[in-house]
Each structure stands twice: as structure tokens, then as C-alpha cells.
Short mmCIF file of C-alpha atoms in Angstrom, two decimals:
data_model
loop_
_atom_site.label_atom_id
_atom_site.label_comp_id
_atom_site.label_asym_id
_atom_site.label_seq_id
_atom_site.Cartn_x
_atom_site.Cartn_y
_atom_site.Cartn_z
CA MET A 7 51.49 19.77 50.45
CA PRO A 8 53.79 19.76 47.38
CA PRO A 9 52.18 20.42 43.99
CA ARG A 10 51.20 17.31 42.04
CA PRO A 11 52.86 16.84 38.64
CA MET A 12 50.64 17.29 35.63
CA ALA A 13 49.73 14.12 33.78
CA GLN A 14 51.29 13.82 30.36
CA THR A 15 48.51 12.90 27.96
CA VAL A 16 50.37 12.65 24.65
CA LEU A 17 53.83 11.22 24.17
CA PHE A 18 56.04 12.25 21.28
CA ASP A 19 53.29 14.23 19.61
CA ASP A 20 55.65 16.13 17.32
CA ALA A 21 58.06 13.26 16.67
CA GLU A 22 58.46 12.22 13.07
CA GLU A 23 58.24 8.53 12.22
CA GLN A 24 61.65 7.03 11.71
CA PRO A 25 62.25 3.68 10.01
CA LEU A 26 63.58 0.96 12.27
CA PRO A 27 67.22 0.06 11.66
CA GLN A 28 67.85 -3.35 10.11
CA LEU A 29 70.65 -5.46 11.52
CA PRO A 30 72.67 -7.74 9.26
CA GLN A 31 71.31 -11.30 9.09
CA ASP A 32 74.32 -12.82 10.90
CA VAL A 33 73.90 -10.35 13.77
CA GLN A 34 70.18 -11.12 14.00
CA ILE A 35 70.89 -14.86 14.20
CA HIS A 36 73.56 -14.36 16.86
CA LEU A 37 71.28 -12.15 18.96
CA LEU A 38 68.44 -14.65 18.66
CA GLN A 39 70.72 -17.46 19.86
CA GLN A 40 71.86 -15.33 22.80
CA MET A 41 68.26 -14.50 23.72
CA VAL A 42 67.29 -18.19 23.67
CA GLN A 43 70.26 -19.03 25.89
CA TRP A 44 69.32 -16.23 28.32
CA MET A 45 65.69 -17.43 28.45
CA ARG A 46 66.85 -20.97 29.27
CA VAL A 47 69.02 -19.69 32.11
CA VAL A 48 66.13 -17.63 33.49
CA ALA A 49 63.76 -20.62 33.25
CA VAL A 50 66.21 -22.83 35.16
CA ALA A 51 66.61 -20.17 37.85
CA ILE A 52 62.83 -19.77 38.19
CA ASN A 53 62.30 -23.52 38.44
CA LYS A 54 65.09 -23.83 40.99
CA GLY A 55 63.50 -21.07 43.05
CA GLU A 56 60.13 -22.85 43.00
CA ARG A 57 61.72 -26.05 44.29
CA ASP A 58 63.56 -24.13 47.00
CA GLU A 59 60.29 -22.62 48.21
CA GLN A 60 58.57 -26.03 48.23
CA ASP A 61 61.40 -27.50 50.32
CA HIS A 62 60.65 -25.01 53.12
CA ARG A 63 57.03 -26.11 53.58
#
């Protein structure tokens, strides 16, 4: 039987806190718009998949 890996109990214990980078406002707006568009596409695909499954019953 191969040895079991040890469980890691603490992550990044010695890591120093770093401030989060701030993106320019225009980049934030563009990324938000892209995320909304992606979420709409995913929602349409999920809904289409639900209808496809119902058609097979």
C-alpha cells in the first residue's frame, strides 16, 4: 500500500499580506460588462439543456 500524503493544515502561514491591485475604472467597467455577457450566455445554455432533457421524457 503506498504511503498516504500528509494533510496540510495551514496554508500560506509565512506569507505576508499584500494589497490587492486596483484596475483602472474603465477596465473594471469593461470586465463587468464581459462578465454579465458571459453569465447570460451560460444561463441560456443551462435553460436550453433543461428543455432538451424535458423533451426526452
